[in-house]
Amino acid sequence: MSSKRVLTDRESALPALAEAFREHGFEGATLASLSKATGLGKGSLYNFFPGGKEEMMEAVLENIDGWFANAIFQPLEQGVDPAAAVTAMFDDVTEYFRSGRRVCVVGSLGLNSAGEAFSARVKDYFARWISALAHCLEVGRVPPALALDLAEEAVSGIQGAIVLARALGDDASFRRIVRRHQTALLDALNRYA
């Protein structure tokens, strides 16, 4: 007998859908795999998501956007202590991606043809992350051009570390890469403080 609980509403299905999309990708996720992941029958999935798999992915992306906005973007955009905001970002991202064991759904969409349907979302996610991080560095008196360069390097480094850690099956590589990017940002903040 399975100990998996059956989900009873749209919102509670989102984490399971996100994990199914992480595991199978958008194109590879079938209604059967989405149904299995959520414990909902296909009819219930369509009841919660009448637009099918596309609506499911939109809801997952909206949920991810909400988490990143609250946990990552807003603290970087509104923080008065840039070093603390940068440190919190790396801590939260490391936990969110489980040290590279958890695929970035948004990043994976950007890499395949299914990403075309969600390209505006993918672009906005990465653009806001880079902008928020660059702003935070600028609040810490890092010159704007350098802040932007460092922000792009850090975001791309985090995404690359996820891919590398998964490919190598080595969580430690994720942590090492992320730590190097965190150190580079904190060093820049210290240099211009």
Coordinates of N, CA and C in Angstrom, one line a residue:
M1 N 0.8 -1.2 0.0 CA 0.0 0.0 0.0 C 0.9 1.2 0.0
S2 N 0.5 2.2 -0.8 CA 1.3 3.4 -1.0 C 1.0 4.4 0.1
S3 N 2.1 5.1 0.6 CA 1.9 6.1 1.7 C 1.7 7.5 1.0
K4 N 1.7 7.5 -0.3 CA 1.5 8.8 -1.0 C 0.1 9.3 -0.8
R5 N 0.1 10.6 -0.4 CA -1.3 11.2 -0.2 C -1.8 11.6 -1.5
V6 N -3.1 11.6 -1.6 CA -3.8 12.0 -2.8 C -4.1 13.5 -2.6
L7 N -3.7 14.3 -3.7 CA -3.9 15.7 -3.6 C -5.3 16.1 -4.0
T8 N -5.8 17.1 -3.3 CA -7.2 17.4 -3.4 C -7.5 18.8 -4.0
D9 N -6.5 19.5 -4.4 CA -6.7 20.8 -5.0 C -5.6 21.2 -5.9
R10 N -5.8 22.2 -6.7 CA -4.9 22.6 -7.8 C -3.5 23.1 -7.1
E11 N -3.6 23.9 -6.1 CA -2.4 24.4 -5.5 C -1.5 23.3 -4.9
S12 N -2.1 22.3 -4.3 CA -1.3 21.3 -3.6 C -0.7 20.3 -4.7
A13 N -1.2 20.4 -5.9 CA -0.7 19.5 -7.0 C 0.6 20.1 -7.6
L14 N 0.8 21.4 -7.4 CA 2.0 22.1 -8.1 C 3.3 21.6 -7.7
P15 N 3.7 21.3 -6.5 CA 5.0 20.7 -6.2 C 5.2 19.4 -6.9
A16 N 4.2 18.5 -6.9 CA 4.4 17.2 -7.5 C 4.5 17.4 -9.1
L17 N 3.7 18.3 -9.6 CA 3.8 18.6 -11.1 C 5.2 19.1 -11.4
A18 N 5.7 20.0 -10.6 CA 7.1 20.6 -10.8 C 8.1 19.5 -10.8
E19 N 8.0 18.6 -9.8 CA 9.0 17.5 -9.8 C 8.9 16.6 -11.0
A20 N 7.7 16.3 -11.5 CA 7.5 15.5 -12.7 C 8.1 16.2 -13.9
F21 N 7.9 17.5 -14.0 CA 8.5 18.3 -15.1 C 10.0 18.3 -15.0
R22 N 10.5 18.4 -13.8 CA 12.0 18.3 -13.6 C 12.5 17.0 -14.0
E23 N 11.8 15.9 -13.7 CA 12.3 14.6 -14.0 C 12.2 14.3 -15.5
H24 N 11.1 14.6 -16.1 CA 10.8 14.2 -17.5 C 11.0 15.3 -18.5
G25 N 11.0 16.6 -18.1 CA 11.0 17.7 -19.0 C 9.6 17.9 -19.4
F26 N 9.3 19.1 -20.1 CA 8.0 19.4 -20.5 C 7.5 18.4 -21.6
E27 N 8.3 18.2 -22.6 CA 7.9 17.3 -23.7 C 7.8 15.9 -23.2
G28 N 8.7 15.4 -22.3 CA 8.7 14.0 -21.9 C 7.6 13.7 -20.9
A29 N 7.1 14.7 -20.2 CA 6.1 14.5 -19.2 C 4.7 14.1 -19.9
T30 N 4.3 12.9 -19.6 CA 3.0 12.5 -20.2 C 1.9 12.7 -19.1
L31 N 0.7 12.7 -19.6 CA -0.4 12.8 -18.6 C -0.4 11.6 -17.6
A32 N 0.1 10.4 -18.1 CA 0.2 9.3 -17.1 C 1.3 9.6 -16.1
S33 N 2.4 10.2 -16.5 CA 3.5 10.5 -15.5 C 3.0 11.6 -14.6
L34 N 2.3 12.6 -15.1 CA 1.8 13.7 -14.3 C 0.7 13.2 -13.3
S35 N -0.1 12.3 -13.8 CA -1.1 11.7 -12.9 C -0.5 10.9 -11.8
K36 N 0.5 10.1 -12.2 CA 1.2 9.3 -11.2 C 1.9 10.2 -10.1
A37 N 2.6 11.2 -10.6 CA 3.3 12.1 -9.6 C 2.3 12.8 -8.6
T38 N 1.2 13.2 -9.1 CA 0.2 13.9 -8.2 C -0.7 13.0 -7.5
G39 N -0.9 11.8 -8.0 CA -1.9 10.9 -7.4 C -3.3 11.2 -7.8
L40 N -3.4 12.1 -8.8 CA -4.7 12.5 -9.4 C -5.0 11.7 -10.7
G41 N -6.2 11.3 -10.9 CA -6.5 10.7 -12.1 C -6.5 11.8 -13.2
K42 N -6.4 11.3 -14.5 CA -6.4 12.3 -15.6 C -7.6 13.2 -15.6
G43 N -8.7 12.7 -15.3 CA -9.9 13.5 -15.2 C -9.8 14.7 -14.2
S44 N -9.2 14.3 -13.0 CA -9.0 15.3 -12.0 C -8.0 16.4 -12.4
L45 N -6.9 15.9 -13.1 CA -5.9 16.8 -13.6 C -6.6 17.8 -14.6
Y46 N -7.4 17.3 -15.5 CA -8.1 18.2 -16.4 C -9.1 19.1 -15.7
N47 N -9.7 18.6 -14.6 CA -10.6 19.4 -13.8 C -9.9 20.6 -13.2
F48 N -8.7 20.4 -12.7 CA -7.9 21.4 -12.1 C -7.2 22.3 -13.1
F49 N -6.8 21.7 -14.3 CA -6.1 22.3 -15.3 C -6.7 22.0 -16.7
P50 N -7.8 22.7 -17.0 CA -8.5 22.4 -18.2 C -7.7 22.7 -19.5
G51 N -6.7 23.5 -19.4 CA -5.8 23.7 -20.5 C -4.7 22.7 -20.7
G52 N -4.8 21.6 -19.9 CA -3.9 20.5 -20.1 C -2.5 20.8 -19.6
K53 N -1.5 20.1 -20.2 CA -0.1 20.2 -19.8 C 0.4 21.6 -19.8
E54 N 0.0 22.4 -20.8 CA 0.5 23.7 -20.9 C 0.0 24.6 -19.7
E55 N -1.2 24.4 -19.3 CA -1.7 25.1 -18.2 C -1.0 24.6 -16.9
M56 N -0.7 23.3 -16.8 CA 0.0 22.8 -15.7 C 1.4 23.5 -15.6
M57 N 2.1 23.5 -16.7 CA 3.4 24.2 -16.7 C 3.3 25.6 -16.4
E58 N 2.3 26.3 -16.9 CA 2.1 27.8 -16.6 C 1.9 27.9 -15.1
A59 N 1.1 27.1 -14.5 CA 0.9 27.1 -13.0 C 2.2 26.8 -12.2
V60 N 2.9 25.9 -12.7 CA 4.2 25.5 -12.0 C 5.2 26.7 -12.1
L61 N 5.3 27.3 -13.3 CA 6.1 28.5 -13.5 C 5.7 29.7 -12.6
E62 N 4.4 29.9 -12.5 CA 3.9 31.0 -11.7 C 4.2 30.7 -10.2
N63 N 4.2 29.5 -9.8 CA 4.5 29.1 -8.4 C 6.0 29.3 -8.2
I64 N 6.9 28.9 -9.2 CA 8.3 29.1 -9.1 C 8.6 30.6 -9.0
D65 N 7.9 31.4 -9.9 CA 8.1 32.8 -10.0 C 7.8 33.5 -8.6
G66 N 6.7 33.0 -8.0 CA 6.3 33.5 -6.7 C 7.4 33.2 -5.6
W67 N 7.9 32.0 -5.6 CA 8.9 31.7 -4.6 C 10.2 32.5 -4.9
F68 N 10.7 32.6 -6.1 CA 11.9 33.4 -6.4 C 11.7 34.9 -6.1
A69 N 10.5 35.4 -6.4 CA 10.2 36.8 -6.1 C 10.3 37.1 -4.6
N70 N 9.7 36.2 -3.8 CA 9.7 36.4 -2.4 C 11.1 36.1 -1.7
A71 N 11.7 35.0 -2.1 CA 12.9 34.5 -1.4 C 14.2 35.1 -2.0
I72 N 14.2 35.4 -3.3 CA 15.4 35.8 -3.9 C 15.4 37.2 -4.4
F73 N 14.5 37.5 -5.3 CA 14.5 38.8 -6.0 C 14.2 40.0 -5.1
Q74 N 13.1 39.9 -4.3 CA 12.8 41.1 -3.5 C 13.8 41.4 -2.4
P75 N 14.4 40.4 -1.8 CA 15.5 40.7 -0.8 C 16.7 41.3 -1.5
L76 N 17.0 40.9 -2.7 CA 18.1 41.6 -3.4 C 17.7 43.0 -3.9
E77 N 16.5 43.2 -4.3 CA 16.1 44.5 -4.7 C 15.8 45.5 -3.6
Q78 N 15.5 45.0 -2.4 CA 15.1 45.9 -1.3 C 16.0 45.9 -0.1
G79 N 17.0 45.0 -0.2 CA 17.9 44.9 1.0 C 18.8 46.1 1.2
V80 N 19.0 46.4 2.5 CA 19.9 47.5 2.8 C 21.3 46.9 3.2
D81 N 21.4 45.6 3.4 CA 22.7 45.0 3.7 C 23.0 44.1 2.5
P82 N 23.7 44.6 1.5 CA 24.0 43.8 0.3 C 24.7 42.4 0.6
A83 N 25.7 42.5 1.5 CA 26.4 41.2 1.8 C 25.4 40.2 2.4
A84 N 24.6 40.6 3.3 CA 23.6 39.7 3.9 C 22.6 39.1 2.8
A85 N 22.2 40.0 1.9 CA 21.3 39.6 0.8 C 21.9 38.6 -0.1
V86 N 23.2 38.9 -0.5 CA 23.9 37.9 -1.4 C 24.1 36.6 -0.7
T87 N 24.5 36.6 0.6 CA 24.7 35.4 1.3 C 23.4 34.6 1.4
A88 N 22.3 35.3 1.7 CA 21.0 34.6 1.8 C 20.6 34.1 0.5
M89 N 20.8 34.8 -0.6 CA 20.5 34.3 -2.0 C 21.2 32.9 -2.2
F90 N 22.5 32.9 -1.9 CA 23.2 31.6 -2.2 C 22.8 30.5 -1.3
D91 N 22.5 30.8 0.0 CA 21.9 29.8 0.9 C 20.6 29.3 0.4
D92 N 19.7 30.2 0.0 CA 18.4 29.8 -0.4 C 18.4 29.0 -1.8
V93 N 19.3 29.5 -2.7 CA 19.4 28.8 -4.0 C 20.0 27.4 -3.8
T94 N 21.0 27.3 -2.9 CA 21.6 26.0 -2.7 C 20.5 25.0 -2.1
E95 N 19.7 25.5 -1.2 CA 18.7 24.7 -0.6 C 17.6 24.3 -1.7
Y96 N 17.2 25.4 -2.4 CA 16.1 25.2 -3.4 C 16.5 24.1 -4.4
F97 N 17.7 24.2 -4.9 CA 18.2 23.3 -6.0 C 18.8 22.0 -5.3
R98 N 18.7 21.9 -4.0 CA 19.2 20.8 -3.3 C 20.7 20.5 -3.7
S99 N 21.5 21.5 -3.6 CA 22.9 21.4 -4.0 C 23.1 20.7 -5.4
G100 N 22.3 21.1 -6.3 CA 22.4 20.7 -7.7 C 21.7 19.4 -8.0
R101 N 21.0 18.8 -7.0 CA 20.3 17.5 -7.3 C 18.9 17.8 -7.9
R102 N 18.5 19.0 -7.9 CA 17.2 19.4 -8.4 C 17.3 20.3 -9.6
V103 N 16.8 19.8 -10.7 CA 16.9 20.5 -12.0 C 16.1 21.8 -11.9
C104 N 16.6 22.8 -12.6 CA 15.9 24.1 -12.7 C 14.9 24.0 -13.8
V105 N 13.6 24.0 -13.5 CA 12.6 23.8 -14.5 C 12.7 24.9 -15.5
V106 N 12.9 26.2 -15.0 CA 12.9 27.3 -15.9 C 14.1 27.2 -16.9
G107 N 15.3 26.8 -16.3 CA 16.5 26.6 -17.1 C 16.3 25.5 -18.2
S108 N 15.7 24.4 -17.8 CA 15.5 23.3 -18.7 C 14.5 23.7 -19.8
L109 N 13.6 24.6 -19.5 CA 12.7 25.0 -20.6 C 13.4 25.9 -21.6
G110 N 14.4 26.6 -21.2 CA 15.2 27.5 -22.1 C 16.1 26.7 -23.0
L111 N 16.3 25.4 -22.7 CA 17.2 24.6 -23.5 C 16.5 23.7 -24.5
N112 N 15.2 23.6 -24.5 CA 14.5 22.7 -25.5 C 13.5 23.4 -26.2
S113 N 12.9 22.8 -27.2 CA 12.0 23.4 -28.1 C 10.7 23.8 -27.4
A114 N 10.3 23.1 -26.3 CA 9.1 23.5 -25.6 C 9.3 24.9 -24.9
G115 N 10.6 25.3 -24.8 CA 10.8 26.6 -24.2 C 10.3 27.7 -25.0
E116 N 10.1 27.5 -26.3 CA 9.5 28.6 -27.2 C 8.1 29.0 -26.7
A117 N 7.3 28.1 -26.2 CA 6.0 28.4 -25.7 C 6.1 29.2 -24.5
F118 N 7.2 29.1 -23.7 CA 7.3 29.8 -22.5 C 8.5 30.8 -22.5
S119 N 8.9 31.2 -23.6 CA 10.1 32.0 -23.8 C 10.1 33.3 -23.0
A120 N 8.9 33.9 -23.0 CA 8.8 35.2 -22.2 C 9.0 35.0 -20.7
R121 N 8.4 33.9 -20.2 CA 8.6 33.6 -18.8 C 10.1 33.3 -18.5
V122 N 10.7 32.5 -19.3 CA 12.1 32.1 -19.1 C 13.0 33.4 -19.1
K123 N 12.8 34.2 -20.1 CA 13.5 35.5 -20.3 C 13.3 36.4 -19.0
D124 N 12.1 36.5 -18.6 CA 11.8 37.4 -17.5 C 12.4 36.9 -16.2
Y125 N 12.4 35.6 -16.0 CA 13.0 35.0 -14.8 C 14.5 35.3 -14.7
F126 N 15.2 35.0 -15.8 CA 16.6 35.2 -15.8 C 17.0 36.7 -15.7
A127 N 16.2 37.5 -16.5 CA 16.5 39.0 -16.5 C 16.3 39.6 -15.2
R128 N 15.2 39.2 -14.5 CA 14.9 39.8 -13.2 C 16.0 39.3 -12.2
W129 N 16.4 38.1 -12.2 CA 17.4 37.6 -11.3 C 18.7 38.4 -11.5
I130 N 19.2 38.5 -12.7 CA 20.4 39.3 -13.0 C 20.2 40.7 -12.6
S131 N 19.1 41.3 -12.9 CA 18.9 42.7 -12.6 C 18.8 42.9 -11.0
A132 N 18.2 42.1 -10.3 CA 18.0 42.2 -8.9 C 19.4 42.0 -8.2
L133 N 20.2 41.1 -8.7 CA 21.5 40.9 -8.1 C 22.4 42.0 -8.4
A134 N 22.4 42.5 -9.7 CA 23.2 43.7 -10.0 C 22.8 44.9 -9.2
H135 N 21.5 45.1 -9.0 CA 21.1 46.2 -8.2 C 21.6 46.1 -6.8
C136 N 21.6 44.9 -6.2 CA 22.1 44.7 -4.9 C 23.5 45.0 -4.8
L137 N 24.3 44.6 -5.8 CA 25.7 44.9 -5.8 C 26.0 46.4 -5.9
E138 N 25.2 47.1 -6.7 CA 25.3 48.5 -6.9 C 25.0 49.3 -5.5
V139 N 24.0 48.8 -4.8 CA 23.7 49.3 -3.5 C 24.9 49.2 -2.6
G140 N 25.7 48.2 -2.8 CA 27.0 48.0 -2.1 C 28.1 48.7 -2.7
R141 N 27.8 49.7 -3.6 CA 28.8 50.6 -4.3 C 29.7 49.9 -5.3
V142 N 29.3 48.7 -5.8 CA 30.1 48.1 -6.9 C 29.6 48.9 -8.1
P143 N 30.6 49.3 -9.0 CA 30.3 50.1 -10.2 C 29.3 49.3 -11.1
P144 N 28.3 50.0 -11.7 CA 27.2 49.3 -12.4 C 27.7 48.3 -13.5
A145 N 28.7 48.6 -14.3 CA 29.1 47.7 -15.3 C 29.7 46.4 -14.7
L146 N 30.5 46.6 -13.6 CA 31.0 45.4 -12.9 C 29.9 44.6 -12.2
A147 N 29.0 45.3 -11.6 CA 27.9 44.7 -10.9 C 27.1 43.8 -11.9
L148 N 26.8 44.3 -13.1 CA 26.1 43.5 -14.1 C 26.9 42.3 -14.6
D149 N 28.2 42.5 -14.8 CA 29.1 41.4 -15.2 C 29.1 40.3 -14.1
L150 N 29.2 40.7 -12.9 CA 29.3 39.8 -11.7 C 27.9 39.0 -11.6
A151 N 26.8 39.8 -11.8 CA 25.5 39.2 -11.6 C 25.3 38.1 -12.7
E152 N 25.6 38.5 -14.0 CA 25.5 37.5 -15.1 C 26.3 36.3 -14.8
E153 N 27.6 36.5 -14.4 CA 28.5 35.3 -14.1 C 27.9 34.5 -13.0
A154 N 27.4 35.1 -11.9 CA 26.8 34.3 -10.8 C 25.6 33.5 -11.2
V155 N 24.7 34.1 -11.9 CA 23.4 33.4 -12.3 C 23.8 32.3 -13.3
S156 N 24.6 32.6 -14.3 CA 25.0 31.5 -15.2 C 25.8 30.5 -14.5
G157 N 26.6 30.8 -13.6 CA 27.4 29.9 -12.8 C 26.5 28.9 -12.0
I158 N 25.5 29.5 -11.4 CA 24.6 28.6 -10.6 C 23.9 27.6 -11.6
Q159 N 23.4 28.1 -12.7 CA 22.7 27.3 -13.6 C 23.6 26.2 -14.2
G160 N 24.9 26.6 -14.5 CA 25.8 25.7 -15.0 C 26.2 24.6 -14.0
A161 N 26.3 25.1 -12.7 CA 26.6 24.1 -11.6 C 25.6 23.1 -11.5
I162 N 24.3 23.5 -11.7 CA 23.2 22.5 -11.6 C 23.4 21.4 -12.6
V163 N 23.7 21.8 -13.9 CA 23.9 20.9 -15.0 C 25.1 20.0 -14.7
L164 N 26.2 20.6 -14.3 CA 27.4 19.8 -14.1 C 27.2 18.8 -12.9
A165 N 26.7 19.3 -11.8 CA 26.5 18.4 -10.7 C 25.6 17.2 -11.1
R166 N 24.5 17.4 -11.9 CA 23.7 16.3 -12.3 C 24.4 15.4 -13.2
A167 N 25.2 16.0 -14.2 CA 25.9 15.2 -15.1 C 27.0 14.3 -14.5
L168 N 27.7 14.9 -13.5 CA 28.7 14.1 -12.8 C 28.2 13.3 -11.6
G169 N 27.0 13.6 -11.2 CA 26.5 12.9 -10.0 C 27.3 13.3 -8.8
D170 N 27.7 14.6 -8.8 CA 28.6 15.1 -7.7 C 28.0 16.4 -7.1
D171 N 27.3 16.3 -6.0 CA 26.7 17.5 -5.4 C 27.8 18.4 -4.9
A172 N 29.0 17.9 -4.6 CA 30.1 18.7 -4.1 C 30.5 19.7 -5.1
S173 N 30.5 19.4 -6.4 CA 30.9 20.3 -7.5 C 29.9 21.5 -7.5
F174 N 28.6 21.3 -7.3 CA 27.7 22.4 -7.2 C 28.1 23.3 -6.1
R175 N 28.3 22.8 -4.9 CA 28.6 23.6 -3.7 C 29.9 24.4 -3.9
R176 N 30.9 23.7 -4.6 CA 32.2 24.4 -4.8 C 32.0 25.6 -5.8
I177 N 31.3 25.4 -6.9 CA 31.1 26.4 -7.9 C 30.3 27.6 -7.3
V178 N 29.2 27.2 -6.6 CA 28.4 28.3 -6.0 C 29.2 29.1 -4.9
R179 N 30.0 28.4 -4.1 CA 30.8 29.0 -3.1 C 31.8 30.0 -3.8
R180 N 32.4 29.6 -4.9 CA 33.3 30.5 -5.6 C 32.6 31.8 -6.1
H181 N 31.4 31.6 -6.6 CA 30.6 32.8 -7.1 C 30.2 33.7 -5.9
Q182 N 29.9 33.1 -4.8 CA 29.5 33.8 -3.6 C 30.7 34.6 -3.1
T183 N 31.9 34.0 -3.1 CA 33.1 34.7 -2.6 C 33.4 35.8 -3.6
A184 N 33.3 35.7 -4.9 CA 33.6 36.7 -5.8 C 32.7 37.9 -5.6
L185 N 31.4 37.7 -5.3 CA 30.5 38.8 -5.1 C 30.8 39.5 -3.7
L186 N 31.0 38.7 -2.7 CA 31.3 39.3 -1.4 C 32.6 40.1 -1.4
D187 N 33.6 39.5 -2.2 CA 34.9 40.3 -2.3 C 34.7 41.6 -3.0
A188 N 33.8 41.6 -4.1 CA 33.5 42.9 -4.8 C 32.9 43.9 -3.8
L189 N 31.9 43.4 -3.0 CA 31.3 44.3 -2.1 C 32.3 44.8 -1.1
N190 N 33.2 44.0 -0.6 CA 34.2 44.4 0.4 C 35.1 45.4 -0.2
R191 N 35.5 45.2 -1.5 CA 36.4 46.1 -2.2 C 35.9 47.5 -2.4
Y192 N 34.6 47.6 -2.6 CA 34.0 48.9 -2.9 C 33.2 49.5 -1.7
A193 N 33.3 48.8 -0.6 CA 32.5 49.3 0.6 C 33.1 50.6 1.2

